[in-house]
Coordinates of C-alpha atoms in Angstrom, one line a residue:
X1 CA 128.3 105.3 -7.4
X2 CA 125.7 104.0 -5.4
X3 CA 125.4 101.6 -2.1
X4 CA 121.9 99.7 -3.3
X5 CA 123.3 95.8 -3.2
X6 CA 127.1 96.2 -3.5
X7 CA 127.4 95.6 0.1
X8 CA 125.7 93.3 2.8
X9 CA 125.4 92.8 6.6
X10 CA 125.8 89.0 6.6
X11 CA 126.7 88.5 10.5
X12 CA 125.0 90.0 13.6
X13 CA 124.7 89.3 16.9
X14 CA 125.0 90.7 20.5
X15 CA 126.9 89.7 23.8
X16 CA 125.4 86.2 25.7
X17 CA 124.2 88.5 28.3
X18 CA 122.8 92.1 28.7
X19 CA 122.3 94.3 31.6
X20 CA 124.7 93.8 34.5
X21 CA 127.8 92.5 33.5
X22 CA 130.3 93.4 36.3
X23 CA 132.7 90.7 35.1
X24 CA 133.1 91.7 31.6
X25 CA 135.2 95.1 30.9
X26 CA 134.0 97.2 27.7
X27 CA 136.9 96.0 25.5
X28 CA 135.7 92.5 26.6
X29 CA 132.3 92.7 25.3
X30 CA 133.4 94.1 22.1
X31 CA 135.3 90.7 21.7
X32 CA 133.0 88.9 22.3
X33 CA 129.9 90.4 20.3
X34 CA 132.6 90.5 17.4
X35 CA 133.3 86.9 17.8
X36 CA 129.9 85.9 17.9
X37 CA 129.1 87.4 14.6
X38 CA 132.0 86.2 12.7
X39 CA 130.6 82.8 13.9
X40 CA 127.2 83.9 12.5
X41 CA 128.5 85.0 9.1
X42 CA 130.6 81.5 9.1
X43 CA 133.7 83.3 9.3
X44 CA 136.7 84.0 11.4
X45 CA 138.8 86.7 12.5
X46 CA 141.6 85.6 9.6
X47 CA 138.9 86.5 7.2
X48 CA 138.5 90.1 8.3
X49 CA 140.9 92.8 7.0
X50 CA 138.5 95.8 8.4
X51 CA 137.8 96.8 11.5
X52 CA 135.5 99.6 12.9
X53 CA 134.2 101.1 16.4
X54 CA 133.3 103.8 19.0
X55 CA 134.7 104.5 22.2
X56 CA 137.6 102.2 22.2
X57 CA 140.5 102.2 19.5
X58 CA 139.6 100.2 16.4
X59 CA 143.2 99.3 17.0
X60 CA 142.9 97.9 20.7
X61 CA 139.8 95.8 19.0
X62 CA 141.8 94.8 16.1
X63 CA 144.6 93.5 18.9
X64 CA 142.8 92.3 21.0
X65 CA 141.4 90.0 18.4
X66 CA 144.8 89.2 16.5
X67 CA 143.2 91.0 13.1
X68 CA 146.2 92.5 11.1
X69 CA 144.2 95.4 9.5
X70 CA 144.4 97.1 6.6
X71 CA 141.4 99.2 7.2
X72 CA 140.3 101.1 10.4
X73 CA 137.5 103.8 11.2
X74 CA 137.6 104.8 14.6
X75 CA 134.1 107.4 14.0
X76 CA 133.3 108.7 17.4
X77 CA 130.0 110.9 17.3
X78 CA 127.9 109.1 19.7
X79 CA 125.2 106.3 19.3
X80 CA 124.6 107.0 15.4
X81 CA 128.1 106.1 15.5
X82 CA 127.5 102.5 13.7
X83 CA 125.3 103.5 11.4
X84 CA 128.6 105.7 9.7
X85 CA 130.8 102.5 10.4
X86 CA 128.2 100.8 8.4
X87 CA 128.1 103.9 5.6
X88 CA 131.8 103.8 5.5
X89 CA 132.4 100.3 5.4
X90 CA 130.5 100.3 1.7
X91 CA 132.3 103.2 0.8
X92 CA 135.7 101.3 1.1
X93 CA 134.8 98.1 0.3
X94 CA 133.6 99.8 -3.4
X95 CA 136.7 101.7 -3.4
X96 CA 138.7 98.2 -2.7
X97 CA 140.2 99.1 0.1
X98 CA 139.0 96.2 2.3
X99 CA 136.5 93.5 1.6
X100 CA 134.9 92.4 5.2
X101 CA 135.1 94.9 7.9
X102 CA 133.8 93.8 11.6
X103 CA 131.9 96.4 13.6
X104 CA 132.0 96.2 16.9
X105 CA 130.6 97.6 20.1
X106 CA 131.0 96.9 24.1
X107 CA 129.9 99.2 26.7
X108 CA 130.0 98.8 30.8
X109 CA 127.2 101.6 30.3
X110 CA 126.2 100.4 34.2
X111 CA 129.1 98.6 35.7
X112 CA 131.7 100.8 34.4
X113 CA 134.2 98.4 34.2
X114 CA 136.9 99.3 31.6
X115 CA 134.9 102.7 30.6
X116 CA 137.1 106.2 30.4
X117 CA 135.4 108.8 32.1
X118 CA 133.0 111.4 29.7
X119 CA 132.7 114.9 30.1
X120 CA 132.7 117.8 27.8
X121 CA 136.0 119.2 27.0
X122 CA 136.2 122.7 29.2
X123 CA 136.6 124.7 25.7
X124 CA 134.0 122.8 23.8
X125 CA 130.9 124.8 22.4
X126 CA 129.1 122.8 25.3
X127 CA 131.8 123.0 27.9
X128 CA 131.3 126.6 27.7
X129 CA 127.5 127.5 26.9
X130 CA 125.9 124.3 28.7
X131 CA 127.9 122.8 31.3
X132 CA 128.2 125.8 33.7
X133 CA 124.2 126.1 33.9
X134 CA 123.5 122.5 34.3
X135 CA 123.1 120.8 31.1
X136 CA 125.6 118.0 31.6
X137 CA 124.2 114.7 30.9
X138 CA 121.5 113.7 28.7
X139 CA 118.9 114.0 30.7
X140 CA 119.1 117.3 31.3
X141 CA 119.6 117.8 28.1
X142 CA 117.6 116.2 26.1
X143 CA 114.0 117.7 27.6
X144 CA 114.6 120.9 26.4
X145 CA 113.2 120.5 22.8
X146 CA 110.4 118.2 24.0
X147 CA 108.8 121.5 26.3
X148 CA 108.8 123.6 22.9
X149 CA 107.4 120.5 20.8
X150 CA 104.5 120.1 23.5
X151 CA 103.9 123.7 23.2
X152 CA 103.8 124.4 19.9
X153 CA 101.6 121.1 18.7
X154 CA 99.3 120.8 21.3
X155 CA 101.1 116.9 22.5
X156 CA 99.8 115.7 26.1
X157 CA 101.9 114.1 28.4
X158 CA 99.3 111.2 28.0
X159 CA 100.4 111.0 24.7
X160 CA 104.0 111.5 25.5
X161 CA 103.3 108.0 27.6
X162 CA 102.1 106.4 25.1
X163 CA 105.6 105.5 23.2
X164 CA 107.3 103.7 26.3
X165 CA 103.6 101.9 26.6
X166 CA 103.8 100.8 22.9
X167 CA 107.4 99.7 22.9
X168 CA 106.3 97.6 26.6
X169 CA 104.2 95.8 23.9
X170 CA 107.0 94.4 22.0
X171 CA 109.2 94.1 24.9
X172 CA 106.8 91.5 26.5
X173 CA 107.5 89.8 23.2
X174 CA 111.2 89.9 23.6
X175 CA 112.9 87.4 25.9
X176 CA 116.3 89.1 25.9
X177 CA 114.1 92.6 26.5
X178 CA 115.3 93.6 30.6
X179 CA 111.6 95.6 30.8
X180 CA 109.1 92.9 29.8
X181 CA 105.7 94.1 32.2
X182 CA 103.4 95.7 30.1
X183 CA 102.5 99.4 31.3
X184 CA 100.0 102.0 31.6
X185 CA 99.7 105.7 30.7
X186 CA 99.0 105.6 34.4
X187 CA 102.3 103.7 35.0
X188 CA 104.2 106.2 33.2
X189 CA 102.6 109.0 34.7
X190 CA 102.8 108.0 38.2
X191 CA 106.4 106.9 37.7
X192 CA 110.0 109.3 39.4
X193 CA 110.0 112.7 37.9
X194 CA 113.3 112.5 36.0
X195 CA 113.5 116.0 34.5
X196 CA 110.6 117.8 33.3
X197 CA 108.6 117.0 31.8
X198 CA 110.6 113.3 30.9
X199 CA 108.9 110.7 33.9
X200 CA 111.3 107.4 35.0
X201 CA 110.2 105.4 32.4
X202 CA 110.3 107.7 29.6
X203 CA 113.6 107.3 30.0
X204 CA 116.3 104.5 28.5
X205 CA 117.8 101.8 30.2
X206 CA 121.6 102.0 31.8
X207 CA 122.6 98.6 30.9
X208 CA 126.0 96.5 30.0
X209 CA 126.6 94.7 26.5
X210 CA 127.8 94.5 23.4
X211 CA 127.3 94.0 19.8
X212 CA 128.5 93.6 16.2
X213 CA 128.3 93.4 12.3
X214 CA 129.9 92.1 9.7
X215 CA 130.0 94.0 6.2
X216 CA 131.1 92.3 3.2
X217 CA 131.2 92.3 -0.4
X218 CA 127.8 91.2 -2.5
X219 CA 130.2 88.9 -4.0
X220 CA 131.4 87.2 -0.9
X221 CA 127.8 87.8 0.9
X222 CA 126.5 85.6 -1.6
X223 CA 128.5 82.2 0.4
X224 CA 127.5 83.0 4.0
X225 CA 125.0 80.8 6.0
X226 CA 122.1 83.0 6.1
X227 CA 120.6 85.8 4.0
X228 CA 122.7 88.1 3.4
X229 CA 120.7 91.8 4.6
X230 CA 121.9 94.1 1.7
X231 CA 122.4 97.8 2.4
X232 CA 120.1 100.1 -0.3
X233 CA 121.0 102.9 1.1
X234 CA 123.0 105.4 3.6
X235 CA 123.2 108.8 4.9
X236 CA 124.5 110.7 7.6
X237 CA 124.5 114.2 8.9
X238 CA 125.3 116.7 12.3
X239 CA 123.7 119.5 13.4
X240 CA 125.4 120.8 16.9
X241 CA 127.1 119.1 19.8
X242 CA 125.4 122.3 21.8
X243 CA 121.0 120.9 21.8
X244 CA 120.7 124.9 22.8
X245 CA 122.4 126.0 19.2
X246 CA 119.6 123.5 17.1
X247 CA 117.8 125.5 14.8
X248 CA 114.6 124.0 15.5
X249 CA 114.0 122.6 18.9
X250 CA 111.2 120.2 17.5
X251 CA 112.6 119.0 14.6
X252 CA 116.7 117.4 13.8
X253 CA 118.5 118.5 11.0
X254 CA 120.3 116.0 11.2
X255 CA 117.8 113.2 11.2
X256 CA 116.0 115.3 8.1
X257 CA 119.3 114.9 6.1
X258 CA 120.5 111.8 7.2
X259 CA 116.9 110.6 6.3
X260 CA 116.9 112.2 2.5
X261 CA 120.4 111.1 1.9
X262 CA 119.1 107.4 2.8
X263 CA 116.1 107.3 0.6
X264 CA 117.1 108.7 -2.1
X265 CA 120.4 106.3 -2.6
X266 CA 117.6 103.4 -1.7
X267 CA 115.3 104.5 -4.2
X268 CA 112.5 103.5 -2.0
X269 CA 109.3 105.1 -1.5
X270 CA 108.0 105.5 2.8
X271 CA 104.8 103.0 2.0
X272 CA 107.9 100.6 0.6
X273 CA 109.3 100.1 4.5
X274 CA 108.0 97.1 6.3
X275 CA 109.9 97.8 9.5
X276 CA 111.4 100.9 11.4
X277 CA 114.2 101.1 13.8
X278 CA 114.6 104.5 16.1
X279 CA 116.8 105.5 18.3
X280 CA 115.0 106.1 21.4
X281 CA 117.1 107.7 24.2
X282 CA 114.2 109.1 25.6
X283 CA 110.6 108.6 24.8
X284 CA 110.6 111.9 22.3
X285 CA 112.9 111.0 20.0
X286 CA 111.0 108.5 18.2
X287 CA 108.7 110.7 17.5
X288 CA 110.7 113.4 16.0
X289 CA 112.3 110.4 14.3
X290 CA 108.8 109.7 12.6
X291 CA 107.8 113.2 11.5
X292 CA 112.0 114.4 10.5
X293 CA 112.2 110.5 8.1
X294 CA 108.9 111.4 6.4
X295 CA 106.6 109.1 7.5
X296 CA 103.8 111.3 9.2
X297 CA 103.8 115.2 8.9
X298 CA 104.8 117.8 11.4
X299 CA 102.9 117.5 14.9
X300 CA 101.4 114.1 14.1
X301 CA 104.0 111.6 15.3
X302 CA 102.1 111.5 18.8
X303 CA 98.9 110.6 17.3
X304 CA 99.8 108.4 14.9
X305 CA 101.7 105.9 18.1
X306 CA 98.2 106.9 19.7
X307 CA 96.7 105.1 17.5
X308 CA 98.6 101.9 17.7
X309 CA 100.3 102.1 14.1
X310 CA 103.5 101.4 15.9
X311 CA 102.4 98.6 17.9
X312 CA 102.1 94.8 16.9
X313 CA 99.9 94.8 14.4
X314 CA 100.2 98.0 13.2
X315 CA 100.9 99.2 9.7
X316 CA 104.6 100.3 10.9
X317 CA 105.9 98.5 13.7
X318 CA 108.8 100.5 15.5
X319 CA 111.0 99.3 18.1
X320 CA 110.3 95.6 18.2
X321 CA 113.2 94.7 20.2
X322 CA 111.7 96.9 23.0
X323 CA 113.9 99.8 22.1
X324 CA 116.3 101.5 24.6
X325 CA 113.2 102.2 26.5
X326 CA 113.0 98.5 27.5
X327 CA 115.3 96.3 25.5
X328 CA 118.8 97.8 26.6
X329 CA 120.6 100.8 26.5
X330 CA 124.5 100.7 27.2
X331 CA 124.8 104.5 26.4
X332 CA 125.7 103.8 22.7
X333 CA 122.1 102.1 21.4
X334 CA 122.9 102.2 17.8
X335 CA 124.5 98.8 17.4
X336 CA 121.3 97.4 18.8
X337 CA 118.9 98.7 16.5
X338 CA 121.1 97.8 13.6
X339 CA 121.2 94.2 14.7
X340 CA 117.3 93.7 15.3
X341 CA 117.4 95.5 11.7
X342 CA 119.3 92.3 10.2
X343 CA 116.9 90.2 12.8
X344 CA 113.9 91.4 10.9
X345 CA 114.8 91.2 7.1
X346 CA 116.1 88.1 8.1
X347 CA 112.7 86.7 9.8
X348 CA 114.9 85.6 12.9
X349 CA 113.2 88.4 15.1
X350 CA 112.6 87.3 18.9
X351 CA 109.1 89.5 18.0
X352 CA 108.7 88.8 14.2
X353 CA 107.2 90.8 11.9
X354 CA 105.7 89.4 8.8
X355 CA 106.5 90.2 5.5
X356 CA 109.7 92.2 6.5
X357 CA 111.7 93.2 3.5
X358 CA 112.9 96.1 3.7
X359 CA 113.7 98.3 7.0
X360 CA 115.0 101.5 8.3
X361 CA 117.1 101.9 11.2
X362 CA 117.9 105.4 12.8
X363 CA 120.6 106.4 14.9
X364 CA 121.2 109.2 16.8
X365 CA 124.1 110.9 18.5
X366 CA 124.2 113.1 21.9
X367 CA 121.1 115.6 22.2
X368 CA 120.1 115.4 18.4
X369 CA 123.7 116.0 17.9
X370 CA 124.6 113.6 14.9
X371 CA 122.2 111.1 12.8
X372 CA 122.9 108.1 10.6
X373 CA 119.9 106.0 8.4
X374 CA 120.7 103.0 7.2
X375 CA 117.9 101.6 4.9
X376 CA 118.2 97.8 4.8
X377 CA 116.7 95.1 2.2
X378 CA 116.4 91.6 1.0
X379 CA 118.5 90.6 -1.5
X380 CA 115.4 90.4 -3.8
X381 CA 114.6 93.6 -2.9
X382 CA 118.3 94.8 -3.6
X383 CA 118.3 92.9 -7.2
X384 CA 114.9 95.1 -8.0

């Protein structure tokens, strides 16, 4: 049975403040981003009877709170990880399991406050073939397919630049954004070394915050106090916890699958998106984002940002928030492109788009690890 307009998002919103937050623990600020959707959906915890997250216990949320449950996801597989609360939230409110479901998220991604401590598990596939030889944390990791994508199609590092210098664009639009300075190639270029051949500001953020959804029924969507953004269509997909054991180093299975499975639930065609959200850990992965969706072929994801089609004003603007480049980036971005998702559709966007209707959101999880794609629509575009 299909997604397209059963379900809707019909609350979103983020914590007051982003950044540093050394007063606020992780459990904290998924409380209070859940809150603050419930109040933007016009509802309150008494009318939620799901409740989803990553990294804490749905349970500990759901406590927390005082919401007596009767369904919980507790999905774990990085920063995609919303985008399958959102997928499974549909899935059981069709199956009438539950009929609003609150998503959370809250990360001390810089002040650590309330955060267990990560590392690979000693007998994990990356515990054992990655960790001893230095590929621990993600940017160490994640460069490794970006030298063989360089390689094969012929991408500069000028070119490279140009997706953190594009996403400055939007930032400067963004009030909330913590990066708002427009940049040069030069800028990028000149900027720390992180790890080859990834430069300080082709890098994401390490920022605090939170934020949530709300999913509902079409039925109940249909009395909230703003437009309810209906979900068309869903997919999700893994390829390997261990970046070394991808079978392509340029391109994600994961984000290919995730991707097909989304459009073709949707039943939307790529010249039908107004708006694209992707996941951009590092200044790469929008790219292979752009070519693994469908939108541009194989090796021309650097031109085509080149060329400003990305940008404001062009003919698919990406990233609009700023992206985790220069937005925020508490370690788990997902949440945050799903929410300037809604912002779009909605035409509530700090940097509004015109026309938006229908829009795409991308999530990924560790080092090309795990991918979710939400497509997201109107309700006239859902009633189509």
């Amino acid at each position: 049975m299909s997604i397209r307009g059963r379900v809707a998002i019909v609350g979103a919103a983020e914590s007051e403040q982003l950044g540093r937050i050394p007063d606020k623990s992780a459990l904290q600020l998924h409380a209070e981003s859940g809150l603050a959707a419930l109040r933007d959906a016009g509802l309150t915890v008494a009318d939620v009877d799901g409740v989803a997250c990553a990294g804490e216990s749905p349970l500990d949320v759901a406590n927390y709170l005082g919401i007596n449950p009767s369904y919980l996801d507790g999905t774990m597989v990085g920063g995609t990880s919303f985008m399958l609360h959102v997928r499974h939230a549909a899935a059981a409110i069709m199956a009438g399991l539950c009929e609003t479901v609150l998503i959370t998220h809250g990360e001390s991604g810089r002040s650590r406050v309330g955060m267990q401590p990560w590392a690979p598990a000693p007998q994990s596939m990356r515990g054992q073939f990655e960790v001893p030889y230095g590929g621990v944390f993600a940017p160490s990791t994640f460069p490794i397919g970006v030298l063989r994508y360089m390689k094969q199609y012929g991408m500069t590092p000028e070119q490279l630049a140009m997706v953190p210098v594009v996403q400055r664009k939007w930032a400067a639009l963004n009030p909330r954004a913590k990066l708002r300075d427009e940049i040069t190639v030069d800028d990028v270029l000149s900027s720390k070394m992180i790890s080859y051949p990834l430069h300080l500001l082709e890098c994401c953020l390490v920022t605090d915050g939170g934020a949530a959804v709300v999913v509902t029924s079409a039925r109940r969507a249909a009395d909230g106090p703003k437009p309810p953004v209906y979900l068309l269509g869903a997919g999700e997909a893994g390829e390997s916890s261990a970046i070394s054991q991808m079978a392509d180093l340029t391109s994600s299975r994961a984000f290919r699958d995730a991707g097909r499975a989304a459009f073709a639930e949707a039943g939307v065609s790529h010249s039908e998106v107004d708006h694209l959200m992707i996941y951009d850990a590092f200044a790469h992965v929008p790219l292979y984002g752009l070519e693994d969706l469908g939108f541009v072929g194989r090796g021309e994801s650097f031109g085509f940002v080149e060329e400003g089609h990305t940008a404001p004003g062009g003919r698919l603007p990406m990233n609009t928030n700023g992206g985790g480049l220069a937005y925020t980036h508490t370690g788990m971005y997902g949440m945050f492109a799903i929410c300037e998702s809604v912002r779009q559709v909605r035409g509530e966007a700090a940097a509004q788009v015109d026309g938006v209707r229908t829009s795409v959101v991308l999530g990924n999880g560790g080092s090309f690890m795990s991918a979710g794609v939400l497509v997201l629509g109107a309700e006239e575009v859902a009633a189509a």
